[in-house]
Tab-separated table of C-alpha atoms in Angstrom:
chain	number	residue	atom	x	y	z
Z	1462	MET	CA	15.236	2.231	14.912
Z	1463	GLU	CA	14.407	-1.676	14.121
Z	1464	ASN	CA	14.151	-3.037	17.396
Z	1465	SER	CA	12.117	-0.679	18.536
Z	1466	LEU	CA	8.574	-2.835	18.056
Z	1467	GLU	CA	9.714	-5.937	19.814
Z	1468	ALA	CA	10.930	-3.267	23.044
Z	1469	TRP	CA	7.156	-2.144	22.838
Z	1470	ASP	CA	5.373	-4.719	22.414
Z	1471	ALA	CA	7.635	-7.054	24.928
Z	1472	PRO	CA	6.434	-7.461	28.513
Z	1473	ALA	CA	7.000	-4.686	31.090
Z	1474	GLU	CA	9.977	-6.974	32.221
Z	1475	ARG	CA	11.970	-6.615	28.587
Z	1476	ARG	CA	10.417	-2.783	27.574
Z	1477	LYS	CA	12.100	-2.114	31.376
Z	1478	GLN	CA	15.575	-4.050	29.801
Z	1479	ALA	CA	15.039	-2.320	26.443
Z	1480	ALA	CA	14.737	1.157	28.154
Z	1481	ALA	CA	18.330	0.463	29.455
Z	1482	GLU	CA	19.839	0.038	26.435
Z	1483	PRO	CA	21.273	2.649	24.114
Z	1484	GLU	CA	18.958	3.880	21.493
Z	1485	ASP	CA	18.774	5.701	18.779
Z	1486	ARG	CA	19.830	9.512	18.553
Z	1487	LYS	CA	17.043	10.772	16.688
Z	1488	PHE	CA	14.880	8.804	19.251
Z	1489	VAL	CA	13.076	10.676	21.356
Z	1490	THR	CA	12.303	8.685	24.689
Z	1491	SER	CA	9.753	11.368	26.926
Z	1492	LEU	CA	7.665	12.131	23.280
Z	1493	ALA	CA	7.546	8.001	22.768
Z	1494	ARG	CA	6.502	7.644	25.959
Z	1495	GLY	CA	4.041	9.694	26.375
Z	1496	LEU	CA	2.585	7.981	22.791
Z	1497	GLU	CA	2.384	5.323	25.054
Z	1498	VAL	CA	0.365	6.507	28.125
Z	1499	LEU	CA	-2.136	7.318	25.538
Z	1500	ARG	CA	-1.872	4.156	23.964
Z	1501	ALA	CA	-3.101	2.044	27.078
Z	1502	PHE	CA	-6.076	2.924	26.492
Z	1503	THR	CA	-8.736	0.712	24.434
Z	1504	PRO	CA	-12.401	0.629	23.531
Z	1505	SER	CA	-12.879	-1.710	25.943
Z	1506	GLU	CA	-10.383	-0.359	29.177
Z	1507	GLY	CA	-11.239	3.254	28.254
Z	1508	ILE	CA	-11.132	4.655	31.594
Z	1509	LEU	CA	-7.482	3.754	33.896
Z	1510	GLY	CA	-5.842	5.233	37.046
Z	1511	ASN	CA	-1.746	5.698	37.104
Z	1512	ARG	CA	-1.075	1.903	38.486
Z	1513	ASP	CA	-2.855	0.314	35.681
Z	1514	ILE	CA	-0.998	2.365	32.410
Z	1515	ALA	CA	2.226	1.726	34.607
Z	1516	GLN	CA	1.513	-2.107	34.095
Z	1517	ARG	CA	0.158	-1.995	30.928
Z	1518	THR	CA	3.288	0.277	29.626
Z	1519	GLY	CA	6.329	-1.525	31.587
Z	1520	LEU	CA	7.220	2.379	32.102
Z	1521	PRO	CA	7.439	3.680	36.330
Z	1522	LYS	CA	4.494	5.318	37.491
Z	1523	PRO	CA	6.517	8.569	39.091
Z	1524	THR	CA	7.143	9.362	35.559
Z	1525	VAL	CA	3.574	7.797	34.074
Z	1526	SER	CA	2.507	10.228	36.675
Z	1527	ARG	CA	3.743	13.240	35.241
Z	1528	LEU	CA	3.147	12.419	31.878
Z	1529	THR	CA	-0.633	12.298	32.691
Z	1530	TYR	CA	-0.471	15.385	34.481
Z	1531	THR	CA	1.254	16.860	31.498
Z	1532	LEU	CA	-1.033	15.464	29.039
Z	1533	THR	CA	-4.063	16.223	31.157
Z	1534	LYS	CA	-2.821	20.279	31.364
Z	1535	LEU	CA	-2.316	19.814	27.459
Z	1536	GLY	CA	-5.783	18.777	26.587
Z	1537	TYR	CA	-5.657	15.225	25.736
Z	1538	LEU	CA	-6.276	13.431	29.100
Z	1539	ASN	CA	-9.472	13.845	31.351
Z	1540	HIS	CA	-8.551	13.313	35.200
Z	1541	ILE	CA	-11.925	12.147	36.767
Z	1542	GLU	CA	-11.197	13.604	40.116
Z	1543	ARG	CA	-13.836	11.560	41.551
Z	1544	ILE	CA	-12.435	7.882	40.978
Z	1545	GLY	CA	-8.824	9.419	39.757
Z	1546	LYS	CA	-8.489	8.287	36.799
Z	1547	TYR	CA	-8.492	9.244	33.543
Z	1548	GLN	CA	-9.696	8.727	30.057
Z	1549	LEU	CA	-8.601	9.504	26.588
Z	1550	ALA	CA	-10.367	13.131	25.676
Z	1551	ALA	CA	-10.793	15.841	23.097
Z	1552	GLY	CA	-7.058	16.269	22.042
Z	1553	ALA	CA	-6.535	12.822	21.261
Z	1554	LEU	CA	-10.043	12.333	19.551
Z	1555	ALA	CA	-8.967	15.476	17.415
Z	1556	ILE	CA	-5.647	13.396	16.398
Z	1557	GLY	CA	-7.804	10.433	16.116
Z	1558	TYR	CA	-10.323	11.700	13.716
Z	1559	SER	CA	-7.766	13.303	11.306
Z	1560	THR	CA	-5.580	10.246	10.721
Z	1561	LEU	CA	-9.068	8.708	9.708
Z	1562	ALA	CA	-10.839	11.529	7.900
Z	1563	ASN	CA	-7.665	11.154	5.686
Z	1564	MET	CA	-7.795	8.123	4.993
Z	1565	ARG	CA	-9.320	7.998	0.949
Z	1566	ILE	CA	-8.879	4.368	1.058
Z	1567	ARG	CA	-11.919	4.253	3.903
Z	1568	GLN	CA	-14.198	6.786	1.899
Z	1569	ILE	CA	-13.145	3.745	-2.001
Z	1570	ALA	CA	-13.770	0.934	0.462
Z	1571	ARG	CA	-17.614	2.100	2.424
Z	1572	PRO	CA	-19.744	1.582	-0.821
Z	1573	TYR	CA	-18.052	-2.163	-1.447
Z	1574	MET	CA	-18.036	-3.316	2.281
Z	1575	GLU	CA	-21.510	-2.583	2.864
Z	1576	GLU	CA	-22.828	-5.044	-0.126
Z	1577	LEU	CA	-20.617	-7.159	0.657
Z	1578	ALA	CA	-22.203	-7.186	4.501
Z	1579	GLN	CA	-25.130	-7.383	2.810
Z	1580	PHE	CA	-24.740	-10.505	0.627
Z	1581	ALA	CA	-23.031	-12.463	3.030
Z	1582	ASN	CA	-24.639	-10.726	6.347
Z	1583	ALA	CA	-21.758	-10.688	8.082
Z	1584	SER	CA	-19.736	-8.354	9.612
Z	1585	VAL	CA	-16.795	-6.804	7.219
Z	1586	ALA	CA	-13.528	-4.594	8.279
Z	1587	LEU	CA	-10.947	-2.520	6.599
Z	1588	GLY	CA	-7.747	-2.419	8.853
Z	1589	THR	CA	-4.009	-1.862	8.395
Z	1590	ARG	CA	-1.005	-3.455	10.508
Z	1591	ASP	CA	-0.272	-1.942	14.409
Z	1592	ARG	CA	2.756	-3.608	15.379
Z	1593	LEU	CA	1.775	-7.076	16.109
Z	1594	ASN	CA	-2.181	-6.818	15.391
Z	1595	VAL	CA	-4.215	-5.431	13.058
Z	1596	ILE	CA	-6.152	-2.039	13.877
Z	1597	TYR	CA	-9.542	-1.798	12.360
Z	1598	VAL	CA	-10.045	1.887	10.870
Z	1599	ASP	CA	-13.930	1.018	9.020
Z	1600	TYR	CA	-16.555	-1.263	10.022
Z	1601	CYS	CA	-19.608	-2.499	9.377
Z	1602	ARG	CA	-21.952	-5.380	10.066
Z	1603	GLY	CA	-25.146	-6.810	7.403
Z	1604	PRO	CA	-28.693	-6.471	8.660
Z	1605	GLN	CA	-29.452	-10.127	10.576
Z	1606	SER	CA	-25.344	-10.229	11.388
Z	1607	VAL	CA	-25.310	-11.519	14.934
Z	1608	LEU	CA	-23.592	-8.887	16.977
Z	1609	THR	CA	-20.012	-8.767	17.575
Z	1610	ARG	CA	-17.489	-7.940	20.262
Z	1611	VAL	CA	-15.226	-5.796	17.825
Z	1612	ASP	CA	-16.017	-2.441	15.949
Z	1613	LEU	CA	-13.806	0.325	14.613
Z	1614	GLY	CA	-10.509	0.802	16.669
Z	1615	SER	CA	-10.954	-2.541	17.354
Z	1616	ARG	CA	-7.346	-4.562	17.343
Z	1617	LEU	CA	-6.648	-8.544	16.424
Z	1618	PRO	CA	-3.869	-10.190	16.329
Z	1619	LEU	CA	-1.889	-10.237	12.856
Z	1620	ALA	CA	-0.927	-14.060	13.771
Z	1621	THR	CA	-4.493	-15.822	13.991
Z	1622	SER	CA	-7.085	-13.289	12.602
Z	1623	ALA	CA	-7.710	-13.747	9.090
Z	1624	ILE	CA	-6.941	-9.939	8.320
Z	1625	GLY	CA	-3.756	-10.084	10.096
Z	1626	ARG	CA	-2.456	-13.639	8.370
Z	1627	ALA	CA	-3.712	-11.668	4.653
Z	1628	ILE	CA	-1.433	-8.846	5.435
Z	1629	ILE	CA	1.708	-11.549	6.487
Z	1630	GLY	CA	1.105	-13.120	3.323
Z	1631	VAL	CA	1.781	-10.610	0.986
Z	1632	LEU	CA	5.171	-8.429	2.438
Z	1633	PRO	CA	8.610	-9.031	1.048
Z	1634	PRO	CA	9.906	-11.840	2.813
Z	1635	ARG	CA	12.593	-10.217	4.752
Z	1636	ASP	CA	10.110	-8.300	5.761
Z	1637	ARG	CA	7.434	-10.791	6.715
Z	1638	ASP	CA	10.017	-12.816	8.594
Z	1639	TRP	CA	11.268	-10.062	11.002
Z	1640	LEU	CA	7.833	-9.617	11.699
Z	1641	LEU	CA	7.711	-13.309	13.019
Z	1642	GLN	CA	10.614	-13.118	14.843
Z	1643	HIS	CA	8.465	-10.466	16.925
Z	1644	ILE	CA	5.229	-12.550	16.930
Z	1645	ALA	CA	7.290	-16.116	18.206
Z	1646	LYS	CA	8.739	-14.121	21.025
Z	1647	ARG	CA	5.490	-13.329	21.518
Z	1648	GLU	CA	2.889	-16.150	21.272
Z	1649	GLY	CA	6.134	-18.538	23.211
Z	1650	SER	CA	4.608	-22.066	23.498
Z	1651	GLU	CA	1.666	-21.426	21.302
Z	1652	TRP	CA	4.043	-20.875	18.431
Z	1653	PRO	CA	4.177	-23.730	16.742
Z	1654	ASN	CA	0.568	-24.218	16.088
Z	1655	ILE	CA	0.543	-20.631	15.225
Z	1656	ARG	CA	3.134	-20.625	12.550
Z	1657	ALA	CA	1.200	-23.664	11.235
Z	1658	GLY	CA	-1.728	-21.724	10.614
Z	1659	ILE	CA	0.331	-18.703	9.046
Z	1660	GLU	CA	2.161	-20.540	6.612
Z	1661	GLN	CA	-0.747	-22.197	5.228
Z	1662	ALA	CA	-2.048	-18.748	5.178
Z	1663	ILE	CA	0.764	-17.263	3.207
Z	1664	SER	CA	0.160	-20.413	0.691
Z	1665	ASP	CA	-3.501	-19.356	0.112
Z	1666	VAL	CA	-3.106	-16.308	-0.524
Z	1667	LYS	CA	-0.438	-17.476	-3.246
Z	1668	THR	CA	-3.424	-20.052	-4.316
Z	1669	ARG	CA	-6.689	-18.413	-4.004
Z	1670	GLY	CA	-5.578	-14.557	-2.899
Z	1671	PHE	CA	-7.373	-15.440	-0.085
Z	1672	THR	CA	-6.859	-16.283	4.453
Z	1673	MET	CA	-8.973	-17.800	6.607
Z	1674	SER	CA	-9.310	-18.763	10.453
Z	1675	ILE	CA	-11.732	-21.085	11.347
Z	1676	GLY	CA	-11.579	-20.840	15.588
Z	1677	ASP	CA	-8.332	-19.503	15.267
Z	1678	TRP	CA	-8.464	-16.007	16.594
Z	1679	HIS	CA	-11.735	-16.860	19.159
Z	1680	HIS	CA	-13.052	-20.639	19.225
Z	1681	ASP	CA	-16.772	-19.371	17.743
Z	1682	VAL	CA	-15.513	-16.958	14.696
Z	1683	SER	CA	-14.655	-17.921	11.513
Z	1684	GLY	CA	-13.521	-15.685	8.302
Z	1685	VAL	CA	-11.674	-14.877	5.991
Z	1686	GLY	CA	-8.961	-11.781	4.585
Z	1687	VAL	CA	-7.703	-10.674	1.915
Z	1688	ALA	CA	-5.105	-7.468	1.820
Z	1689	ILE	CA	-4.684	-4.830	-0.161
Z	1690	VAL	CA	-1.557	-3.007	-1.032
Z	1691	PRO	CA	-1.415	0.388	-2.894
Z	1692	ALA	CA	0.990	0.512	-5.839
Z	1693	ASP	CA	2.481	3.772	-4.040
Z	1694	ARG	CA	3.606	0.980	-0.467
Z	1695	SER	CA	2.003	3.645	1.238
Z	1696	GLY	CA	0.721	0.813	3.620
Z	1697	VAL	CA	-0.315	-2.539	3.773
Z	1698	PHE	CA	-4.572	-2.580	4.299
Z	1699	ALA	CA	-6.774	-5.682	4.549
Z	1700	LEU	CA	-10.666	-6.589	4.478
Z	1701	ASN	CA	-12.036	-9.397	5.946
Z	1702	CYS	CA	-15.236	-11.133	6.595
Z	1703	GLY	CA	-16.221	-13.120	9.273
Z	1704	ALA	CA	-18.985	-13.828	11.245
Z	1705	PRO	CA	-19.750	-16.634	14.592
Z	1706	ALA	CA	-19.456	-20.050	13.168
Z	1707	PHE	CA	-22.684	-21.173	13.879
Z	1708	GLN	CA	-24.159	-18.787	11.361
Z	1709	ILE	CA	-21.433	-18.979	8.632
Z	1710	THR	CA	-20.236	-22.338	7.121
Z	1711	ARG	CA	-15.978	-22.801	6.383
Z	1712	GLU	CA	-17.749	-23.811	2.915
Z	1713	LYS	CA	-19.477	-20.616	2.766
Z	1714	LEU	CA	-16.642	-18.088	3.056
Z	1715	GLU	CA	-14.444	-20.500	0.515
Z	1716	ARG	CA	-16.658	-21.070	-1.903
Z	1717	GLU	CA	-18.321	-17.493	-1.672
Z	1718	ILE	CA	-17.345	-14.728	0.436
Z	1719	GLY	CA	-13.882	-15.797	0.068
Z	1720	PRO	CA	-13.713	-15.348	-4.041
Z	1721	ARG	CA	-15.727	-12.269	-3.912
Z	1722	LEU	CA	-13.715	-10.685	-0.924
Z	1723	VAL	CA	-11.048	-11.234	-3.289
Z	1724	ASN	CA	-13.009	-9.137	-6.384
Z	1725	VAL	CA	-13.897	-6.207	-4.393
Z	1726	ALA	CA	-9.889	-5.846	-2.881
Z	1727	ARG	CA	-8.707	-5.849	-6.881
Z	1728	THR	CA	-11.064	-3.120	-7.492
Z	1729	ILE	CA	-10.243	-0.998	-4.068
Z	1730	GLU	CA	-7.013	-1.219	-5.264
Z	1731	ALA	CA	-7.452	-0.317	-9.001
Z	1732	THR	CA	-9.178	2.541	-7.716
Z	1733	LEU	CA	-6.477	3.619	-5.316
Z	1734	ASN	CA	-4.048	3.340	-8.051
Z	1735	GLY	CA	-6.121	5.591	-11.022
Z	1736	ALA	CA	-6.893	2.413	-12.938
């Protein structure tokens, strides 16, 4: 369903408009809405009321009330009666844990990530695309790296993060153009500057194998990213290595960490592909 990404990543008003349009006959709208309620919870916003969920999903509050009631009955949400809000329950955790446990790439990548984090004294993450973002499926830090605001399950924007640009850089042109159209709609007036960064990243992938983000995602964070593409095209992943700008220089990222990250990614790819 090609327009689903746009519909669910748009602001609330555009979501409502999209919901009124004809749907794919195989698309179960009630199931999609229930899953959107679960997606409204994030590592930084783990306790939400029906009003909060309605604002984040663009769904009518009465619909949200029925969905949270049902999800609570099924064990995916806990209702905190004292404050009248909800948080994810064990049922949702079980789904997430099963997903992570069955990602073979995590087991392969982990020792290489830890080694690189130790060498660079920085953070190293493994992620994959989630709509217009990248979600971390594994994460580790060097022994003396400065604590950052991200961890397992964190989401970073595709368009401005090194890890997101690495994924964009390896997509087939047709898929990339389609994705960039939706990013452009989301970014609005910021798009010209963001597009320049993406175009540079696409060029960097071709010439040196890694992308960079120097203060583009966050003004005081620098990082490099490299994509990992399994031979069976089961999904595109990426690694990044980054740290606060005062802790790691652009020169070190370009000359040492970027090339090393490329080697790590190619080694993981070879192992995944049975080489």
